[in-house]
PDB file of C-alpha atoms in Angstrom:
ATOM      1  CA  UNK A   1      10.876-112.897  47.262  1.00 79.00           C
ATOM      2  CA  UNK A   2      12.245-109.649  46.146  1.00 82.00           C
ATOM      3  CA  UNK A   3      10.593-106.277  46.805  1.00 87.00           C
ATOM      4  CA  UNK A   4      10.620-103.198  44.669  1.00 89.00           C
ATOM      5  CA  UNK A   5      13.212-101.292  46.693  1.00 90.00           C
ATOM      6  CA  UNK A   6      15.721-104.012  45.995  1.00 92.00           C
ATOM      7  CA  UNK A   7      15.642-103.375  42.206  1.00 96.00           C
ATOM      8  CA  UNK A   8      18.337-101.224  40.627  1.00 96.00           C
ATOM      9  CA  UNK A   9      16.300 -98.431  38.869  1.00 95.00           C
ATOM     10  CA  UNK A  10      19.383 -97.825  36.632  1.00 96.00           C
ATOM     11  CA  UNK A  11      19.497-101.211  35.179  1.00 97.00           C
ATOM     12  CA  UNK A  12      15.914-101.949  34.037  1.00 98.00           C
ATOM     13  CA  UNK A  13      15.549-103.994  30.905  1.00 98.00           C
ATOM     14  CA  UNK A  14      13.728-101.955  28.220  1.00 98.00           C
ATOM     15  CA  UNK A  15      11.859-104.977  26.978  1.00 98.00           C
ATOM     16  CA  UNK A  16      10.738-108.008  28.922  1.00 98.00           C
ATOM     17  CA  UNK A  17       9.035-110.986  27.304  1.00 98.00           C
ATOM     18  CA  UNK A  18       6.886-113.556  29.171  1.00 98.00           C
ATOM     19  CA  UNK A  19       5.817-117.106  28.300  1.00 98.00           C
ATOM     20  CA  UNK A  20       2.846-117.575  30.625  1.00 97.00           C
ATOM     21  CA  UNK A  21       2.783-121.291  31.099  1.00 96.00           C
ATOM     22  CA  UNK A  22       1.076-123.666  33.521  1.00 96.00           C
ATOM     23  CA  UNK A  23      -2.571-122.602  33.475  1.00 94.00           C
ATOM     24  CA  UNK A  24      -3.814-126.125  32.622  1.00 93.00           C
ATOM     25  CA  UNK A  25      -1.598-127.839  35.165  1.00 96.00           C
ATOM     26  CA  UNK A  26      -2.623-125.376  37.945  1.00 96.00           C
ATOM     27  CA  UNK A  27      -6.362-126.074  37.157  1.00 96.00           C
ATOM     28  CA  UNK A  28      -5.720-129.778  37.319  1.00 94.00           C
ATOM     29  CA  UNK A  29      -4.100-129.501  40.711  1.00 96.00           C
ATOM     30  CA  UNK A  30      -7.128-127.610  41.921  1.00 94.00           C
ATOM     31  CA  UNK A  31      -9.492-130.211  40.439  1.00 96.00           C
ATOM     32  CA  UNK A  32     -10.916-127.863  37.899  1.00 93.00           C
ATOM     33  CA  UNK A  33     -11.098-127.610  34.073  1.00 88.00           C
ATOM     34  CA  UNK A  34      -8.379-126.023  32.038  1.00 91.00           C
ATOM     35  CA  UNK A  35     -10.391-122.960  31.416  1.00 89.00           C
ATOM     36  CA  UNK A  36     -10.502-122.346  35.182  1.00 91.00           C
ATOM     37  CA  UNK A  37      -6.688-122.067  35.050  1.00 93.00           C
ATOM     38  CA  UNK A  38      -7.025-119.377  32.252  1.00 93.00           C
ATOM     39  CA  UNK A  39      -9.554-117.496  34.063  1.00 93.00           C
ATOM     40  CA  UNK A  40      -7.407-117.518  37.311  1.00 94.00           C
ATOM     41  CA  UNK A  41      -4.233-116.231  35.309  1.00 95.00           C
ATOM     42  CA  UNK A  42      -5.902-112.780  34.855  1.00 95.00           C
ATOM     43  CA  UNK A  43      -4.620-111.494  38.154  1.00 95.00           C
ATOM     44  CA  UNK A  44      -1.127-112.696  37.203  1.00 96.00           C
ATOM     45  CA  UNK A  45      -1.269-110.720  33.995  1.00 95.00           C
ATOM     46  CA  UNK A  46      -2.585-107.558  35.836  1.00 95.00           C
ATOM     47  CA  UNK A  47       0.132-107.724  38.435  1.00 96.00           C
ATOM     48  CA  UNK A  48       2.901-108.309  36.000  1.00 97.00           C
ATOM     49  CA  UNK A  49       1.667-105.408  33.710  1.00 96.00           C
ATOM     50  CA  UNK A  50       1.517-103.075  36.597  1.00 95.00           C
ATOM     51  CA  UNK A  51       4.823-104.075  38.102  1.00 96.00           C
ATOM     52  CA  UNK A  52       6.535-103.641  34.699  1.00 97.00           C
ATOM     53  CA  UNK A  53       5.147-100.171  34.331  1.00 97.00           C
ATOM     54  CA  UNK A  54       5.980 -99.064  37.888  1.00 96.00           C
ATOM     55  CA  UNK A  55       9.627 -99.958  37.530  1.00 97.00           C
ATOM     56  CA  UNK A  56      10.058 -98.515  34.085  1.00 97.00           C
ATOM     57  CA  UNK A  57       9.986-101.411  31.599  1.00 98.00           C
ATOM     58  CA  UNK A  58       9.294 -99.807  28.214  1.00 98.00           C
ATOM     59  CA  UNK A  59       7.921-102.940  26.510  1.00 98.00           C
ATOM     60  CA  UNK A  60       6.326-105.956  27.933  1.00 98.00           C
ATOM     61  CA  UNK A  61       5.419-108.819  25.423  1.00 98.00           C
ATOM     62  CA  UNK A  62       3.006-111.561  26.745  1.00 97.00           C
ATOM     63  CA  UNK A  63       2.822-114.831  24.785  1.00 97.00           C
ATOM     64  CA  UNK A  64      -1.011-115.074  25.065  1.00 95.00           C
ATOM     65  CA  UNK A  65      -1.853-117.618  22.230  1.00 95.00           C
ATOM     66  CA  UNK A  66       0.512-119.363  19.884  1.00 96.00           C
ATOM     67  CA  UNK A  67      -0.289-120.617  16.405  1.00 96.00           C
ATOM     68  CA  UNK A  68       0.125-124.063  17.860  1.00 95.00           C
ATOM     69  CA  UNK A  69      -2.600-123.429  20.463  1.00 95.00           C
ATOM     70  CA  UNK A  70      -5.189-123.690  17.560  1.00 96.00           C
ATOM     71  CA  UNK A  71      -4.647-127.394  17.635  1.00 96.00           C
ATOM     72  CA  UNK A  72      -6.149-127.669  21.133  1.00 93.00           C
ATOM     73  CA  UNK A  73      -9.765-128.955  21.656  1.00 93.00           C
ATOM     74  CA  UNK A  74     -12.294-126.693  19.984  1.00 93.00           C
ATOM     75  CA  UNK A  75     -14.234-126.103  23.206  1.00 90.00           C
ATOM     76  CA  UNK A  76     -11.082-124.852  24.989  1.00 92.00           C
ATOM     77  CA  UNK A  77     -10.086-122.534  22.100  1.00 94.00           C
ATOM     78  CA  UNK A  78     -13.606-121.069  22.103  1.00 92.00           C
ATOM     79  CA  UNK A  79     -13.504-120.420  25.706  1.00 91.00           C
ATOM     80  CA  UNK A  80     -10.108-118.903  25.522  1.00 92.00           C
ATOM     81  CA  UNK A  81     -11.363-116.428  22.870  1.00 93.00           C
ATOM     82  CA  UNK A  82     -14.349-115.477  24.834  1.00 92.00           C
ATOM     83  CA  UNK A  83     -12.140-114.933  27.891  1.00 93.00           C
ATOM     84  CA  UNK A  84      -9.737-112.881  25.742  1.00 93.00           C
ATOM     85  CA  UNK A  85     -12.627-110.568  24.667  1.00 91.00           C
ATOM     86  CA  UNK A  86     -13.900-110.212  28.245  1.00 93.00           C
ATOM     87  CA  UNK A  87     -10.406-109.425  29.520  1.00 94.00           C
ATOM     88  CA  UNK A  88      -9.616-106.856  27.027  1.00 94.00           C
ATOM     89  CA  UNK A  89     -12.845-105.094  27.639  1.00 94.00           C
ATOM     90  CA  UNK A  90     -12.378-105.263  31.472  1.00 94.00           C
ATOM     91  CA  UNK A  91      -8.764-104.267  31.592  1.00 95.00           C
ATOM     92  CA  UNK A  92      -8.855-101.382  29.159  1.00 96.00           C
ATOM     93  CA  UNK A  93      -9.679 -98.730  31.925  1.00 96.00           C
ATOM     94  CA  UNK A  94      -6.758 -99.972  33.888  1.00 93.00           C
ATOM     95  CA  UNK A  95      -4.409 -99.590  30.950  1.00 96.00           C
ATOM     96  CA  UNK A  96      -5.718 -95.992  30.320  1.00 97.00           C
ATOM     97  CA  UNK A  97      -5.297 -95.150  34.059  1.00 95.00           C
ATOM     98  CA  UNK A  98      -1.673 -96.306  34.023  1.00 94.00           C
ATOM     99  CA  UNK A  99      -0.898 -94.732  30.615  1.00 97.00           C
ATOM    100  CA  UNK A 100      -0.136 -98.187  29.019  1.00 97.00           C
ATOM    101  CA  UNK A 101      -0.447 -98.543  25.202  1.00 98.00           C
ATOM    102  CA  UNK A 102      -1.822-101.930  23.956  1.00 97.00           C
ATOM    103  CA  UNK A 103      -0.433-103.385  20.746  1.00 97.00           C
ATOM    104  CA  UNK A 104      -0.687-106.867  19.279  1.00 97.00           C
ATOM    105  CA  UNK A 105       1.622-109.076  17.125  1.00 97.00           C
ATOM    106  CA  UNK A 106       0.686-112.274  15.242  1.00 97.00           C
ATOM    107  CA  UNK A 107      -1.863-113.439  12.688  1.00 97.00           C
ATOM    108  CA  UNK A 108      -4.544-111.226  14.161  1.00 96.00           C
ATOM    109  CA  UNK A 109      -6.791-111.845  11.130  1.00 96.00           C
ATOM    110  CA  UNK A 110      -7.248-115.501  12.225  1.00 95.00           C
ATOM    111  CA  UNK A 111      -8.963-114.520  15.446  1.00 94.00           C
ATOM    112  CA  UNK A 112     -12.809-114.467  15.671  1.00 93.00           C
ATOM    113  CA  UNK A 113     -14.403-111.242  14.634  1.00 94.00           C
ATOM    114  CA  UNK A 114     -15.412-110.294  18.175  1.00 93.00           C
ATOM    115  CA  UNK A 115     -11.908-110.624  19.416  1.00 94.00           C
ATOM    116  CA  UNK A 116     -10.465-108.484  16.566  1.00 95.00           C
ATOM    117  CA  UNK A 117     -13.121-105.826  17.225  1.00 95.00           C
ATOM    118  CA  UNK A 118     -12.354-105.630  21.044  1.00 95.00           C
ATOM    119  CA  UNK A 119      -8.600-105.685  20.336  1.00 96.00           C
ATOM    120  CA  UNK A 120      -8.817-102.906  17.685  1.00 97.00           C
ATOM    121  CA  UNK A 121     -10.879-100.714  20.057  1.00 97.00           C
ATOM    122  CA  UNK A 122      -8.648-101.168  22.959  1.00 96.00           C
ATOM    123  CA  UNK A 123      -5.574-100.410  20.743  1.00 97.00           C
ATOM    124  CA  UNK A 124      -7.128 -97.251  19.507  1.00 98.00           C
ATOM    125  CA  UNK A 125      -8.305 -96.179  23.000  1.00 98.00           C
ATOM    126  CA  UNK A 126      -4.899 -96.626  24.526  1.00 97.00           C
ATOM    127  CA  UNK A 127      -2.701 -95.352  21.621  1.00 98.00           C
ATOM    128  CA  UNK A 128      -1.607 -92.197  23.585  1.00 97.00           C
ATOM    129  CA  UNK A 129      -0.201 -94.275  26.412  1.00 97.00           C
ATOM    130  CA  UNK A 130       3.440 -93.347  26.965  1.00 97.00           C
ATOM    131  CA  UNK A 131       4.463 -95.227  30.096  1.00 97.00           C
ATOM    132  CA  UNK A 132       4.719 -98.855  28.848  1.00 98.00           C
ATOM    133  CA  UNK A 133       3.756-100.672  25.591  1.00 98.00           C
ATOM    134  CA  UNK A 134       1.937-104.023  26.308  1.00 97.00           C
ATOM    135  CA  UNK A 135       2.429-106.349  23.340  1.00 98.00           C
ATOM    136  CA  UNK A 136       0.016-109.231  23.179  1.00 97.00           C
ATOM    137  CA  UNK A 137       1.317-112.121  21.003  1.00 97.00           C
ATOM    138  CA  UNK A 138      -1.743-113.536  19.560  1.00 96.00           C
ATOM    139  CA  UNK A 139      -1.870-116.542  17.044  1.00 96.00           C
ATOM    140  CA  UNK A 140       1.820-115.820  16.948  1.00 97.00           C
ATOM    141  CA  UNK A 141       4.870-118.023  16.330  1.00 98.00           C
ATOM    142  CA  UNK A 142       8.410-117.155  15.678  1.00 98.00           C
ATOM    143  CA  UNK A 143       8.663-119.100  12.559  1.00 98.00           C
ATOM    144  CA  UNK A 144       5.533-117.398  11.146  1.00 98.00           C
ATOM    145  CA  UNK A 145       7.240-114.078  11.904  1.00 98.00           C
ATOM    146  CA  UNK A 146      10.411-114.964  10.065  1.00 98.00           C
ATOM    147  CA  UNK A 147       8.451-116.496   7.142  1.00 98.00           C
ATOM    148  CA  UNK A 148       6.257-113.332   6.667  1.00 98.00           C
ATOM    149  CA  UNK A 149       9.436-111.144   6.887  1.00 98.00           C
ATOM    150  CA  UNK A 150      11.108-113.236   4.128  1.00 98.00           C
ATOM    151  CA  UNK A 151       8.088-113.098   1.995  1.00 98.00           C
ATOM    152  CA  UNK A 152       7.871-109.308   2.181  1.00 98.00           C
ATOM    153  CA  UNK A 153      11.551-108.911   1.606  1.00 98.00           C
ATOM    154  CA  UNK A 154      11.208-111.080  -1.509  1.00 98.00           C
ATOM    155  CA  UNK A 155       8.297-108.831  -2.755  1.00 98.00           C
ATOM    156  CA  UNK A 156      10.616-105.772  -2.304  1.00 98.00           C
ATOM    157  CA  UNK A 157      13.402-107.593  -4.180  1.00 98.00           C
ATOM    158  CA  UNK A 158      11.099-108.614  -6.972  1.00 98.00           C
ATOM    159  CA  UNK A 159       9.785-104.995  -7.304  1.00 98.00           C
ATOM    160  CA  UNK A 160      13.296-103.696  -7.536  1.00 98.00           C
ATOM    161  CA  UNK A 161      13.091-101.665  -4.303  1.00 98.00           C
ATOM    162  CA  UNK A 162      15.666-103.952  -2.534  1.00 98.00           C
ATOM    163  CA  UNK A 163      18.662-105.663  -3.697  1.00 97.00           C
ATOM    164  CA  UNK A 164      19.709-109.057  -2.117  1.00 97.00           C
ATOM    165  CA  UNK A 165      23.108-107.772  -1.066  1.00 97.00           C
ATOM    166  CA  UNK A 166      21.370-104.933   0.810  1.00 97.00           C
ATOM    167  CA  UNK A 167      19.781-107.356   3.147  1.00 98.00           C
ATOM    168  CA  UNK A 168      21.400-107.131   6.605  1.00 98.00           C
ATOM    169  CA  UNK A 169      20.332-108.113  10.104  1.00 97.00           C
ATOM    170  CA  UNK A 170      18.854-104.723  10.430  1.00 98.00           C
ATOM    171  CA  UNK A 171      16.885-105.194   7.317  1.00 98.00           C
ATOM    172  CA  UNK A 172      15.469-108.431   8.592  1.00 98.00           C
ATOM    173  CA  UNK A 173      14.612-106.912  11.881  1.00 98.00           C
ATOM    174  CA  UNK A 174      12.698-104.059  10.113  1.00 98.00           C
ATOM    175  CA  UNK A 175      10.378-106.620   8.467  1.00 98.00           C
ATOM    176  CA  UNK A 176       9.550-108.549  11.617  1.00 98.00           C
ATOM    177  CA  UNK A 177       6.395-107.863  13.575  1.00 98.00           C
ATOM    178  CA  UNK A 178       8.337-106.134  16.268  1.00 98.00           C
ATOM    179  CA  UNK A 179      10.012-103.627  14.011  1.00 98.00           C
ATOM    180  CA  UNK A 180      11.067-100.566  15.917  1.00 97.00           C
ATOM    181  CA  UNK A 181      10.928-102.322  19.175  1.00 98.00           C
ATOM    182  CA  UNK A 182      14.150-103.301  20.982  1.00 98.00           C
ATOM    183  CA  UNK A 183      14.831-107.007  21.333  1.00 98.00           C
ATOM    184  CA  UNK A 184      13.865-108.409  24.822  1.00 98.00           C
ATOM    185  CA  UNK A 185      16.729-108.310  27.290  1.00 98.00           C
ATOM    186  CA  UNK A 186      14.840-110.625  29.551  1.00 98.00           C
ATOM    187  CA  UNK A 187      12.463-113.618  28.916  1.00 98.00           C
ATOM    188  CA  UNK A 188      10.597-115.080  31.875  1.00 98.00           C
ATOM    189  CA  UNK A 189       8.987-118.514  31.465  1.00 98.00           C
ATOM    190  CA  UNK A 190       6.799-120.040  34.232  1.00 98.00           C
ATOM    191  CA  UNK A 191       5.991-123.759  34.813  1.00 97.00           C
ATOM    192  CA  UNK A 192       9.596-124.896  34.725  1.00 97.00           C
ATOM    193  CA  UNK A 193       9.604-125.844  31.031  1.00 96.00           C
ATOM    194  CA  UNK A 194      12.983-125.123  29.541  1.00 96.00           C
ATOM    195  CA  UNK A 195      12.317-124.140  25.991  1.00 96.00           C
ATOM    196  CA  UNK A 196      11.183-121.025  24.073  1.00 97.00           C
ATOM    197  CA  UNK A 197       8.300-122.663  22.356  1.00 97.00           C
ATOM    198  CA  UNK A 198       8.543-120.961  18.873  1.00 98.00           C
ATOM    199  CA  UNK A 199       8.393-117.547  20.595  1.00 98.00           C
ATOM    200  CA  UNK A 200      10.359-114.406  19.171  1.00 98.00           C
ATOM    201  CA  UNK A 201      13.050-116.677  17.597  1.00 98.00           C
ATOM    202  CA  UNK A 202      14.998-113.946  16.011  1.00 98.00           C
ATOM    203  CA  UNK A 203      14.554-111.405  18.789  1.00 98.00           C
ATOM    204  CA  UNK A 204      15.662-113.737  21.509  1.00 98.00           C
ATOM    205  CA  UNK A 205      19.186-114.342  20.191  1.00 97.00           C
ATOM    206  CA  UNK A 206      20.924-112.643  23.242  1.00 96.00           C
ATOM    207  CA  UNK A 207      18.024-112.579  25.748  1.00 98.00           C
ATOM    208  CA  UNK A 208      18.597-113.574  29.374  1.00 98.00           C
ATOM    209  CA  UNK A 209      16.441-116.519  30.406  1.00 98.00           C
ATOM    210  CA  UNK A 210      14.600-116.657  33.794  1.00 98.00           C
ATOM    211  CA  UNK A 211      12.830-119.948  34.277  1.00 98.00           C
ATOM    212  CA  UNK A 212      10.611-120.600  37.320  1.00 98.00           C
ATOM    213  CA  UNK A 213       8.837-123.666  38.416  1.00 98.00           C
ATOM    214  CA  UNK A 214       5.886-121.464  39.587  1.00 98.00           C
ATOM    215  CA  UNK A 215       2.729-121.936  37.518  1.00 97.00           C
ATOM    216  CA  UNK A 216       1.459-118.795  35.804  1.00 97.00           C
ATOM    217  CA  UNK A 217      -1.755-118.355  37.847  1.00 97.00           C
ATOM    218  CA  UNK A 218       0.293-118.043  41.001  1.00 97.00           C
ATOM    219  CA  UNK A 219       2.788-115.441  39.473  1.00 97.00           C
ATOM    220  CA  UNK A 220       2.775-112.083  41.168  1.00 97.00           C
ATOM    221  CA  UNK A 221       4.619-108.783  41.063  1.00 96.00           C
ATOM    222  CA  UNK A 222       7.082-110.085  43.730  1.00 97.00           C
ATOM    223  CA  UNK A 223       8.084-112.896  41.299  1.00 98.00           C
ATOM    224  CA  UNK A 224       8.538-110.325  38.610  1.00 98.00           C
ATOM    225  CA  UNK A 225      10.936-108.457  40.928  1.00 98.00           C
ATOM    226  CA  UNK A 226      12.836-111.767  41.389  1.00 97.00           C
ATOM    227  CA  UNK A 227      13.259-112.030  37.717  1.00 98.00           C
ATOM    228  CA  UNK A 228      14.491-108.469  37.396  1.00 98.00           C
ATOM    229  CA  UNK A 229      17.013-109.190  40.332  1.00 97.00           C
ATOM    230  CA  UNK A 230      18.288-112.156  38.662  1.00 97.00           C
ATOM    231  CA  UNK A 231      18.776-110.317  35.443  1.00 97.00           C
ATOM    232  CA  UNK A 232      20.560-107.472  37.171  1.00 97.00           C
ATOM    233  CA  UNK A 233      23.090-109.936  38.672  1.00 95.00           C
ATOM    234  CA  UNK A 234      24.118-111.301  35.237  1.00 95.00           C
ATOM    235  CA  UNK A 235      26.950-110.103  33.064  1.00 86.00           C
ATOM    236  CA  UNK A 236      25.735-109.451  29.450  1.00 75.00           C
ATOM    237  CA  UNK A 237      28.857-109.968  27.323  1.00 66.00           C
ATOM    238  CA  UNK A 238      27.504-110.299  23.829  1.00 57.00           C
ATOM    239  CA  UNK A 239      30.365-112.518  22.772  1.00 66.00           C
ATOM    240  CA  UNK A 240      33.040-110.488  24.490  1.00 60.00           C
ATOM    241  CA  UNK A 241      35.168-111.393  27.583  1.00 63.00           C
ATOM    242  CA  UNK A 242      34.628-110.043  31.031  1.00 63.00           C
ATOM    243  CA  UNK A 243      37.957-108.268  30.685  1.00 62.00           C
ATOM    244  CA  UNK A 244      36.854-106.488  27.652  1.00 61.00           C
ATOM    245  CA  UNK A 245      33.676-105.126  29.356  1.00 61.00           C
ATOM    246  CA  UNK A 246      35.889-103.975  32.235  1.00 65.00           C
ATOM    247  CA  UNK A 247      38.178-102.005  29.944  1.00 60.00           C
ATOM    248  CA  UNK A 248      35.328-100.449  27.936  1.00 56.00           C
TER     249      UNK A 248
END
């Protein structure tokens, strides 16, 4: 596994996104309930956030709860919501200590009132954080994000404030929930699943993918460094040839 000293500090992705997968399978391997896996994943979240801040990642987006997750058994969803409230309350002092700003994207209005309250308070308390922005994707899906952006653009067109021919890629990006935030350069997915699961569909167009078989509760800062090293060893061409990059 990599150590921090092996990371090139001049080639740190500004934005890293993480699909935290494998909590249920981890719990099953341990003979426990799925919620045991979710509880055990808190350390992985803490170490990943701290590692990202330490190496200079400006934005870290964690896929915490998708819109599809609402279809899980009601008792698991309720337990997840309670765990979310507890974790936000418990981790806010650590975020403040490390100058990490908390934000959230997704259909936050669909969360229980207690979750919305804790989230809003933590966002307010950490708003001056200048080291790293931690984005929690909650009740989020990429298709929802694109749909709400299209709806808002249509409203602007109907109101005469935007002409259809004025809509560019930059316009679309400005209506997404991540407006003003650079697209992720690196996506980390645990548990070995090789898909993006309706996450940041527009934003991941040119993102480097790092997939590990490790289940999320076992993920630690050293594994985050492994992902960074893999990213730094890749050539990001954006449609160009290697020769063009050399010339430029």
